[in-house]
Short mmCIF file of C-alpha atoms and ligand atoms in Angstrom, two decimals:
data_model
loop_
_atom_site.label_atom_id
_atom_site.label_comp_id
_atom_site.label_asym_id
_atom_site.label_seq_id
_atom_site.Cartn_x
_atom_site.Cartn_y
_atom_site.Cartn_z
CA MET A 1 207.97 245.82 130.93
CA GLY A 2 211.51 247.01 129.99
CA GLU A 3 213.03 249.41 127.58
CA ALA A 4 211.13 250.12 124.22
CA LEU A 5 212.06 252.05 121.13
CA THR A 6 209.74 254.73 119.96
CA LYS A 7 209.00 256.34 116.72
CA LYS A 8 206.47 259.11 115.86
CA ILE A 9 205.21 259.70 112.30
CA ASP A 10 203.28 262.93 111.34
CA ILE A 11 200.48 262.09 109.00
CA PHE A 12 198.45 264.55 106.93
CA ALA A 13 195.19 263.58 104.97
CA ILE A 14 192.65 265.29 102.76
CA SER A 15 189.00 264.19 102.42
CA THR A 16 188.04 263.50 98.87
CA ASP A 17 184.50 262.76 99.80
CA PRO A 18 182.45 264.11 102.66
CA ILE A 19 183.40 262.28 105.92
CA TYR A 20 180.73 260.93 108.20
CA ILE A 21 181.87 259.39 111.55
CA GLY A 22 178.89 259.01 113.79
CA THR A 23 179.28 259.12 117.47
CA GLY A 24 179.07 255.15 117.41
CA GLY A 25 182.59 254.73 116.18
CA TYR A 26 183.74 253.14 112.84
CA THR A 27 180.81 250.75 112.40
CA ILE A 28 179.73 250.83 108.80
CA GLY A 29 176.15 251.70 107.95
CA ARG A 30 175.08 253.20 111.29
CA VAL A 31 172.52 255.95 110.69
CA ASP A 32 173.07 258.92 113.02
CA ASN A 33 172.82 262.62 112.26
CA THR A 34 175.68 263.86 114.49
CA ILE A 35 179.43 263.38 113.82
CA VAL A 36 182.29 262.95 116.40
CA ARG A 37 183.60 266.30 117.87
CA ASP A 38 186.36 267.21 120.13
CA PRO A 39 184.79 267.66 123.41
CA ILE A 40 187.02 270.87 124.15
CA THR A 41 187.01 272.81 121.02
CA ASN A 42 183.74 271.21 119.64
CA ILE A 43 185.30 270.89 116.20
CA PRO A 44 184.67 267.84 114.40
CA LYS A 45 187.54 265.14 114.10
CA ILE A 46 188.18 261.69 112.87
CA PRO A 47 188.84 259.59 116.22
CA GLY A 48 192.07 257.71 116.43
CA SER A 49 190.07 254.62 117.34
CA SER A 50 188.34 254.73 113.91
CA LEU A 51 191.72 255.21 112.13
CA ALA A 52 193.16 252.20 114.04
CA GLY A 53 190.28 250.02 113.35
CA THR A 54 190.01 250.84 109.68
CA TRP A 55 193.69 250.51 109.15
CA ARG A 56 193.86 247.16 110.83
CA TYR A 57 191.25 245.97 108.31
CA TYR A 58 193.25 247.25 105.42
CA MET A 59 196.60 246.02 106.54
CA ALA A 60 195.04 242.44 106.97
CA LEU A 61 193.42 242.76 103.48
CA LYS A 62 196.73 243.85 101.89
CA LEU A 63 198.54 241.02 103.65
CA ILE A 64 196.14 238.05 102.94
CA SER A 65 195.89 239.15 99.20
CA GLU A 66 199.64 238.83 98.93
CA ILE A 67 200.41 235.77 100.89
CA LYS A 68 197.21 233.49 100.26
CA ASP A 69 198.77 231.13 97.85
CA LYS A 70 202.19 231.06 99.79
CA LYS A 71 201.22 230.18 103.21
CA PRO A 72 202.63 226.58 104.43
CA ASP A 73 199.92 224.36 105.79
CA PHE A 74 200.72 224.20 109.80
CA ASN A 75 197.97 221.46 110.08
CA SER A 76 198.91 218.92 107.59
CA THR A 77 200.04 215.55 109.01
CA GLU A 78 203.61 216.01 107.20
CA TYR A 79 204.29 219.03 109.59
CA GLU A 80 202.58 217.48 112.65
CA SER A 81 205.78 216.03 114.13
CA HIS A 82 208.04 219.20 113.61
CA GLY A 83 208.38 220.31 117.10
CA ASN A 84 206.72 223.31 118.82
CA LEU A 85 205.11 226.31 117.20
CA LYS A 86 208.20 228.44 117.39
CA GLU A 87 210.21 225.90 115.38
CA LYS A 88 207.50 225.47 112.84
CA PHE A 89 207.71 229.16 112.14
CA GLU A 90 211.37 228.79 111.44
CA ARG A 91 211.32 225.56 109.66
CA TYR A 92 208.13 225.63 107.48
CA LYS A 93 208.95 227.54 104.27
CA TRP A 94 206.66 230.05 102.21
CA LYS A 95 205.56 228.18 99.27
CA ASN A 96 206.96 229.03 95.90
CA GLU A 97 209.94 230.39 97.81
CA PRO A 98 209.17 234.30 97.66
CA GLU A 99 212.61 235.81 96.96
CA GLU A 100 211.38 238.43 99.35
CA ASP A 101 211.10 236.29 102.31
CA GLY A 102 211.87 238.05 105.45
CA LYS A 103 212.62 241.25 103.56
CA LYS A 104 209.15 242.39 102.48
CA TRP A 105 206.86 242.95 105.46
CA GLU A 106 204.31 240.56 104.04
CA TYR A 107 206.90 237.65 104.37
CA TRP A 108 207.97 238.34 107.91
CA LYS A 109 207.99 234.75 109.35
CA TYR A 110 205.29 234.97 111.84
CA ASN A 111 202.82 236.05 109.00
CA LYS A 112 202.57 232.28 107.99
CA ILE A 113 199.42 231.71 109.94
CA ALA A 114 197.87 235.17 109.32
CA ARG A 115 194.22 235.26 107.98
CA ILE A 116 191.45 237.71 107.31
CA THR A 117 190.05 237.12 110.57
CA CYS A 118 192.95 238.97 112.12
CA ALA A 119 191.07 242.07 110.97
CA GLY A 120 188.11 243.15 112.94
CA GLN A 121 186.79 241.84 116.15
CA ASP A 122 188.30 238.63 117.52
CA GLU A 123 185.50 235.86 117.37
CA SER A 124 187.69 233.47 119.32
CA PRO A 125 189.21 235.03 122.30
CA ASN A 126 189.07 232.11 124.61
CA ILE A 127 191.44 229.85 123.04
CA GLU A 128 195.39 229.68 123.87
CA ILE A 129 197.91 231.41 121.83
CA ASN A 130 199.62 227.96 120.73
CA GLU A 131 196.24 226.78 119.58
CA THR A 132 195.53 229.56 117.04
CA PRO A 133 197.10 227.94 113.98
CA SER A 134 194.59 225.03 114.12
CA SER A 135 191.47 227.40 114.69
CA LYS A 136 189.81 228.87 111.72
CA THR A 137 188.53 231.94 113.38
CA GLY A 138 189.69 234.92 115.42
CA HIS A 139 192.98 236.77 115.59
CA CYS A 140 196.14 234.53 115.18
CA GLY A 141 197.94 236.34 117.70
CA HIS A 142 201.25 236.10 115.80
CA CYS A 143 201.17 237.99 112.60
CA ILE A 144 202.29 241.52 111.88
CA VAL A 145 198.54 242.79 112.00
CA CYS A 146 197.96 241.26 115.35
CA LYS A 147 201.28 242.33 116.77
CA ALA A 148 201.03 246.06 115.39
CA PHE A 149 197.42 246.44 116.40
CA GLY A 150 197.09 244.27 119.52
CA PHE A 151 195.20 240.88 120.37
CA SER A 152 193.86 239.14 123.41
CA LYS A 153 193.79 235.50 123.90
CA LYS A 154 192.94 233.10 126.81
CA ASP A 155 196.75 233.09 128.24
CA ILE A 156 198.16 236.37 126.68
CA SER A 157 197.26 239.60 125.49
CA SER A 158 199.10 242.55 123.96
CA GLN A 159 197.90 246.13 123.49
CA GLY A 160 200.04 246.42 120.17
CA MET A 161 202.75 248.59 118.87
CA LEU A 162 200.63 251.40 117.08
CA PHE A 163 198.89 254.22 118.76
CA PHE A 164 196.98 256.67 116.62
CA SER A 165 196.01 260.10 117.66
CA ASP A 166 192.93 261.68 116.34
CA LEU A 167 192.97 263.30 112.97
CA HIS A 168 192.34 267.06 113.54
CA ILE A 169 191.31 269.66 111.06
CA LEU A 170 194.18 271.65 109.89
CA PHE A 171 192.73 273.54 107.10
CA PHE A 172 188.81 273.77 106.33
CA PRO A 173 187.28 274.80 103.09
CA VAL A 174 184.77 277.51 103.12
CA TYR A 175 183.06 279.06 100.16
CA THR A 176 183.59 282.77 99.88
CA ARG A 177 182.94 285.41 97.17
CA PHE A 178 186.59 285.28 96.53
CA GLY A 179 186.22 281.53 95.84
CA THR A 180 186.98 278.54 98.19
CA LYS A 181 189.42 279.56 100.82
CA TRP A 182 190.81 277.21 103.63
CA ILE A 183 190.48 278.41 107.12
CA THR A 184 192.69 277.62 110.00
CA SER A 185 193.72 279.66 113.18
CA LYS A 186 197.20 280.50 114.66
CA ARG A 187 196.79 278.01 117.37
CA ILE A 188 196.38 275.13 114.80
CA LEU A 189 199.39 276.36 112.79
CA ILE A 190 201.58 276.52 115.81
CA GLU A 191 200.49 273.16 117.16
CA ASN A 192 201.30 271.78 113.82
CA GLY A 193 204.66 273.39 113.34
CA LEU A 194 203.51 275.33 110.34
CA LEU A 195 204.10 278.73 111.53
CA GLU A 196 207.40 280.38 111.58
CA ASN A 197 208.68 282.01 114.73
CA GLY A 198 207.97 285.60 115.48
CA GLU A 199 204.35 285.57 115.11
CA SER A 200 202.51 285.85 118.48
CA LYS A 201 200.31 282.88 119.35
CA GLU A 202 197.46 285.21 120.32
CA ASN A 203 194.92 286.39 117.79
CA ASN A 204 192.29 287.88 119.80
CA GLU A 205 191.43 290.47 117.18
CA GLU A 206 187.98 290.08 115.49
CA LYS A 207 189.74 290.22 112.22
CA ALA A 208 190.59 287.44 109.73
CA ILE A 209 194.03 287.50 108.40
CA VAL A 210 194.74 286.99 104.76
CA LEU A 211 198.33 286.39 103.19
CA GLU A 212 197.45 288.15 99.85
CA ASN A 213 194.77 290.83 99.35
CA PRO A 214 192.05 289.18 97.44
CA SER A 215 190.55 292.63 96.42
CA GLU A 216 191.30 296.26 96.63
CA ASN A 217 187.53 297.21 96.97
CA ASN A 218 186.63 295.04 99.75
CA LYS A 219 187.28 295.16 103.43
CA TYR A 220 185.17 292.01 104.58
CA ILE A 221 185.50 288.35 103.45
CA ASN A 222 182.53 286.39 103.92
CA LEU A 223 183.00 282.84 105.42
CA GLY A 224 179.72 281.19 105.23
CA TRP A 225 177.19 283.11 107.01
CA LEU A 226 179.82 285.37 108.82
CA ASN A 227 181.03 288.54 107.34
CA LEU A 228 184.40 289.25 108.69
CA PRO A 229 186.85 292.21 108.35
CA TYR A 230 190.23 291.18 107.16
CA GLU A 231 193.76 292.53 107.12
CA VAL A 232 196.68 291.51 104.86
CA ARG A 233 199.85 290.38 106.61
CA SER A 234 202.84 288.62 105.36
CA ILE A 235 203.24 285.57 107.25
CA ASN A 236 205.14 282.35 106.07
CA ILE A 237 203.22 279.29 106.58
CA GLN A 238 204.95 276.09 105.81
CA THR A 239 202.57 274.47 103.48
CA ASP A 240 205.63 272.42 101.86
CA LYS A 241 204.94 269.77 104.52
CA LEU A 242 201.76 268.96 102.59
CA LYS A 243 203.58 268.93 99.12
CA ASN A 244 202.93 265.26 98.27
CA LEU A 245 199.16 265.70 99.36
CA TYR A 246 197.80 269.05 98.16
CA GLU A 247 199.27 272.13 96.82
CA LEU A 248 197.91 274.81 99.02
CA SER A 249 199.20 278.31 98.36
CA GLY A 250 199.16 281.33 100.58
CA LYS A 251 196.51 283.24 98.78
CA ASP A 252 194.12 280.25 99.50
CA ILE A 253 194.47 280.42 103.29
CA VAL A 254 192.53 282.53 105.70
CA ILE A 255 193.49 282.66 109.44
CA VAL A 256 190.51 283.31 111.54
CA PRO A 257 190.45 284.16 115.30
CA ASP A 258 190.60 281.03 117.45
CA GLN A 259 187.33 281.88 119.21
CA LEU A 260 185.54 281.86 115.83
CA LEU A 261 186.83 278.74 114.26
CA SER A 262 184.62 276.37 115.80
CA HIS A 263 181.52 278.40 114.80
CA ILE A 264 182.69 278.84 111.20
CA ILE A 265 183.45 275.02 110.77
CA ASN A 266 180.27 274.04 112.53
CA SER A 267 178.12 276.20 110.21
CA ASN A 268 179.67 275.02 107.07
CA LEU A 269 179.67 271.45 107.49
CA GLU A 270 178.10 269.35 104.58
CA VAL A 271 174.45 268.45 105.40
CA ARG A 272 172.55 265.90 103.32
CA THR A 273 169.23 264.47 103.42
CA SER A 274 168.45 260.97 102.97
CA VAL A 275 165.64 258.28 102.83
CA SER A 276 165.49 255.32 105.01
CA ILE A 277 164.81 252.13 103.12
CA ASP A 278 162.71 249.55 104.66
CA PRO A 279 164.90 246.51 104.65
CA ILE A 280 161.92 244.12 104.38
CA THR A 281 160.12 245.63 101.32
CA GLY A 282 163.03 247.62 99.98
CA ALA A 283 160.89 250.74 99.63
CA ALA A 284 161.42 254.16 101.20
CA LYS A 285 159.77 254.15 104.59
CA GLU A 286 157.12 256.85 104.89
CA GLY A 287 158.21 260.05 106.66
CA ALA A 288 161.82 258.57 107.12
CA LEU A 289 163.77 261.45 105.85
CA PHE A 290 166.86 262.12 107.64
CA THR A 291 169.61 264.61 107.38
CA SER A 292 173.21 263.87 108.05
CA GLU A 293 176.06 266.21 108.84
CA ALA A 294 179.50 265.29 107.42
CA ILE A 295 183.13 267.03 107.23
CA PRO A 296 183.25 268.39 103.65
CA ARG A 297 185.53 267.10 100.87
CA GLY A 298 188.70 269.16 100.49
CA THR A 299 189.25 269.35 104.41
CA ILE A 300 192.91 268.87 105.56
CA PHE A 301 193.70 267.02 108.60
CA SER A 302 196.70 266.45 110.58
CA GLY A 303 197.74 263.87 113.38
CA ASN A 304 200.38 261.46 114.15
CA ILE A 305 201.22 257.67 114.71
CA ARG A 306 203.32 256.45 117.45
CA ILE A 307 205.02 253.08 117.26
CA PHE A 308 206.65 251.21 120.17
CA LYS A 309 208.86 248.26 120.22
CA ARG A 310 210.09 246.61 123.26
CA LEU A 311 213.79 245.98 123.04
CA ASN A 312 215.01 242.25 122.60
CA ASP A 313 211.49 240.92 121.73
CA ASP A 314 212.17 238.89 118.51
CA THR A 315 208.33 237.97 118.33
CA LEU A 316 207.70 241.59 117.30
CA PRO A 317 208.32 242.81 113.85
CA GLU A 318 210.89 245.78 113.30
CA ILE A 319 209.52 249.15 113.32
CA LYS A 320 210.54 249.61 109.82
CA LEU A 321 208.38 246.47 108.83
CA VAL A 322 205.55 248.07 110.62
CA CYS A 323 205.91 251.35 108.77
CA GLU A 324 206.06 249.53 105.52
CA ALA A 325 202.84 247.75 106.12
CA LEU A 326 201.11 251.12 106.97
CA GLU A 327 202.45 252.63 103.84
CA ASP A 328 201.55 249.71 101.66
CA SER A 329 197.96 249.58 102.96
CA LYS A 330 196.90 253.15 103.31
CA HIS A 331 195.85 253.44 99.62
CA PHE A 332 192.72 251.67 100.75
CA PHE A 333 191.44 254.76 102.48
CA GLU A 334 191.40 256.26 99.05
CA THR A 335 188.91 253.79 97.49
CA LEU A 336 187.13 252.02 100.59
CA GLY A 337 187.20 255.09 102.57
CA ILE A 338 186.78 255.63 106.53
CA GLY A 339 183.65 255.91 108.55
CA GLY A 340 179.77 255.46 107.78
CA MET A 341 177.75 255.67 104.58
CA THR A 342 180.69 254.87 102.40
CA THR A 343 178.34 253.20 99.91
CA ARG A 344 176.53 256.53 99.57
CA GLY A 345 179.46 258.43 98.35
CA PHE A 346 181.08 259.35 101.76
CA GLY A 347 184.36 258.57 103.34
CA ARG A 348 187.31 258.64 100.93
CA LEU A 349 190.47 259.99 102.44
CA LYS A 350 193.80 260.49 100.69
CA MET A 351 196.66 260.08 103.13
CA SER A 352 200.14 261.60 102.85
CA SER A 353 203.22 259.43 102.57
CA LEU A 354 204.43 258.32 106.06
CA ASN A 355 207.90 259.50 105.40
CA TYR A 356 209.67 256.74 107.23
CA LYS A 357 213.41 257.21 107.05
CA GLU A 358 215.28 254.05 107.17
CA ASN A 359 218.78 255.45 108.10
CA GLU A 360 217.47 257.58 110.95
CA ASN A 361 218.35 255.98 114.39
CA PRO A 362 215.02 255.14 116.00
CA ALA A 363 216.45 255.98 119.39
CA SER A 364 217.41 259.64 118.37
CA GLY A 365 214.43 259.92 116.13
CA GLY A 366 212.03 259.37 118.98
CA GLU A 367 212.46 259.09 122.66
CA ASN A 368 213.37 256.17 124.58
CA GLY A 369 210.59 255.13 127.08
CA GLU A 370 209.06 252.46 129.10
CA SER A 371 206.35 250.56 127.33
ZN1 LIG B 1 197.08 237.74 113.04
#
């Protein structure tokens, strides 16, 4: 497929509600009592596929609300005679001539036929790419949402420019007699580049490590059901990476042995009891109580987004525009959330700034690779 530019952006997030993502993915309203876990560590996670599906919707929402009154009408008879589709994208101007034309990501020229159906599943995958402007349904196959997240039409398909990793738990809140502490492990800190060199990766002891002594009179810290001996060590954890997200100081952190992390997290998940409502009568179904587990609020996650762009393909937006589109639409996670049961007070997530540096040379910021 030729050479491509790559950019990797680290993301951090904190749940401001319990997060429920059932094993069925990101469908809203699904009732299931277990959440998605990493198959190796058995630790709950937010799958990259959920993140991608939700973000696609939010980017489309943001785009359409901005451009809805400014799109040229590709199907009016006035425009009919003006050559092929590619020429139309050049010639047909945004209505009301937005000053930002071509500079703001919303006014990238191929967004002129974007629509809300570019979010979600494509309802019209069997039409050809040049017929999408006259179709009212399905993915348009041209706009920044379709190009960034991928689309598939009868004659062409594209896997998209964005690849989302899973969001893994970085710090997990647990109630202790010393107040709420955020647990993590050495492996997690090292994988995320938060631990300074000199600390051995192994932590096979059965002890927790605290950075400041919470009490002179205690030798144990209770992490939910588990009472663990602890020792005090001065370890420098680079929490400044989370600065624009949450102020986590050393005294809040407890490093637990890797082999205990999954047990502690899984026994301290949020568990809620709900009642099933009969959709016909609107009344509670008899005996239809069910419990749901969820990742609690205050959990801090980490992950990354990789962006690929084939060189010399001017039908793709610049990486910078895609980053801006992600940044400008991520605030919807704070209000509309991710995952299931968002109408029951679940799902809100605050995301860190994506830290895209415009002056950074993409070729040196990432690695060149084949797409
Ligand atoms: Zn589209």
